[in-house]
């Protein structure tokens, strides 16, 4: 802990309220108050030095210095990530395997997932998997193009093809020739646009508007949507033939609430990214704030998590993000799926399914027991693993997963 000023922990351990209530020797209400004000822990007076050291060591593990986190993060990134994608839940491991598998092929891929789950990131990773680094990646947001411009956006037009066509324009298919065409929000396409797209995919040829000249294009198509495209097909809003052409391989990105074990890692990654951009050291996260974030349902998924961290970073003056710095919605009972350390389980909330509640409870219990075991053994991982009845390797993996680090030394 040499890199951190000792005073930081002493300050944390001597909350204002304790000073106010000096004569009460650390009553329970003052301890609760102290924790609320951001103290990491408290000890009651009189205390001995061993006790003080123990508290400091355990708590120091919760607020690991940025340097330690960064090296931990980089280890993890080497181990798990295709480029800049983070996650080690079983669900994300399956996604990464799919990316590896389909990357080098020219198969069409359909990526499904709620808003903010990383669909575009996956599309780019698949594109890179083909190896041709100079090959174009052309993204078209199908939901954002005015109906009248759809055809010209896809296929381009000749000069003078229509009133506004003052210059020739190459369409997305042509621009993506030899590379990837990413059809984002593909579920939003009108029936006419779906028909045009299908024709181009079937024929491997396009025509610019106003031209009779067919152009051969070699394009790998990756499509994404946050709609249930199968249901759109059933409802007659999306062409079945186009669906099957796009969906040669389907990749489903699970919502963040179904993989809470990825949250601590994502936090490290995204915080470091924001901090780098802002030219500051990434702050630590208080255990309370982390617990709130793990317990939140994240309807906007990773994008919302990213936004919340940017918010927190802007709100934080010190070196630690506390619960108070998080956006208010993260701490409200309505947004919570199951009990964190400071709320009853929202088991009756309609947003909670049994597997979600169980996953969260498991994380909370595992983290608590591991911290306890490390605490009881003075940070000795071999002994702690023995206490917990798991191998040292399992313990280490869990610690990495749950972002638990024992204090060095
Ligand atoms: N597994 C991940 N690791 C790291 N960053 C991620 C991951 N998943 C998503 N992100 C980040 O979250 C944000 C949203 O990702 P992306 O734009 O790919 O989502 P999306 O599914 O396309 O969302 P939308 O449906 O809203 O367009 C981006 O900033 C992205 O970098
Ligand atoms: Mg997107």
mmCIF file of N, CA and C in Angstrom, residues 270-280 306 310 313:
data_model
loop_
_atom_site.group_PDB
_atom_site.id
_atom_site.type_symbol
_atom_site.label_atom_id
_atom_site.label_comp_id
_atom_site.label_asym_id
_atom_site.label_seq_id
_atom_site.Cartn_x
_atom_site.Cartn_y
_atom_site.Cartn_z
ATOM 1 N N UNK A 270 -14.672 0.277 -18.254
ATOM 2 C CA UNK A 270 -15.308 1.512 -18.714
ATOM 3 C C UNK A 270 -14.812 2.720 -17.918
ATOM 4 N N UNK A 271 -14.598 2.521 -16.609
ATOM 5 C CA UNK A 271 -14.069 3.614 -15.778
ATOM 6 C C UNK A 271 -12.691 4.027 -16.274
ATOM 7 N N UNK A 272 -11.865 3.009 -16.542
ATOM 8 C CA UNK A 272 -10.500 3.298 -17.005
ATOM 9 C C UNK A 272 -10.562 4.071 -18.323
ATOM 10 N N UNK A 273 -11.520 3.687 -19.168
ATOM 11 C CA UNK A 273 -11.637 4.352 -20.464
ATOM 12 C C UNK A 273 -12.021 5.823 -20.290
ATOM 13 N N UNK A 274 -13.007 6.081 -19.435
ATOM 14 C CA UNK A 274 -13.414 7.475 -19.198
ATOM 15 C C UNK A 274 -12.291 8.272 -18.550
ATOM 16 N N UNK A 275 -11.642 7.631 -17.569
ATOM 17 C CA UNK A 275 -10.586 8.338 -16.848
ATOM 18 C C UNK A 275 -9.454 8.715 -17.811
ATOM 19 N N UNK A 276 -9.124 7.774 -18.710
ATOM 20 C CA UNK A 276 -8.082 8.037 -19.685
ATOM 21 C C UNK A 276 -8.457 9.240 -20.540
ATOM 22 N N UNK A 277 -9.694 9.233 -20.987
ATOM 23 C CA UNK A 277 -10.176 10.309 -21.843
ATOM 24 C C UNK A 277 -10.130 11.647 -21.107
ATOM 25 N N UNK A 278 -10.455 11.606 -19.805
ATOM 26 C CA UNK A 278 -10.480 12.845 -19.035
ATOM 27 C C UNK A 278 -9.102 13.187 -18.461
ATOM 28 N N UNK A 279 -8.141 12.311 -18.682
ATOM 29 C CA UNK A 279 -6.798 12.568 -18.193
ATOM 30 C C UNK A 279 -6.689 12.524 -16.681
ATOM 31 N N UNK A 280 -7.496 11.682 -16.051
ATOM 32 C CA UNK A 280 -7.404 11.545 -14.590
ATOM 33 C C UNK A 280 -7.146 10.090 -14.225
ATOM 34 N N UNK A 306 -22.179 2.446 -18.757
ATOM 35 C CA UNK A 306 -21.148 3.372 -19.201
ATOM 36 C C UNK A 306 -21.556 4.809 -18.866
ATOM 37 N N UNK A 310 -19.820 7.512 -16.251
ATOM 38 C CA UNK A 310 -19.394 8.845 -16.675
ATOM 39 C C UNK A 310 -20.016 9.882 -15.744
ATOM 40 N N UNK A 313 -18.224 9.743 -12.411
ATOM 41 C CA UNK A 313 -16.892 10.331 -12.503
ATOM 42 C C UNK A 313 -16.990 11.858 -12.451
#
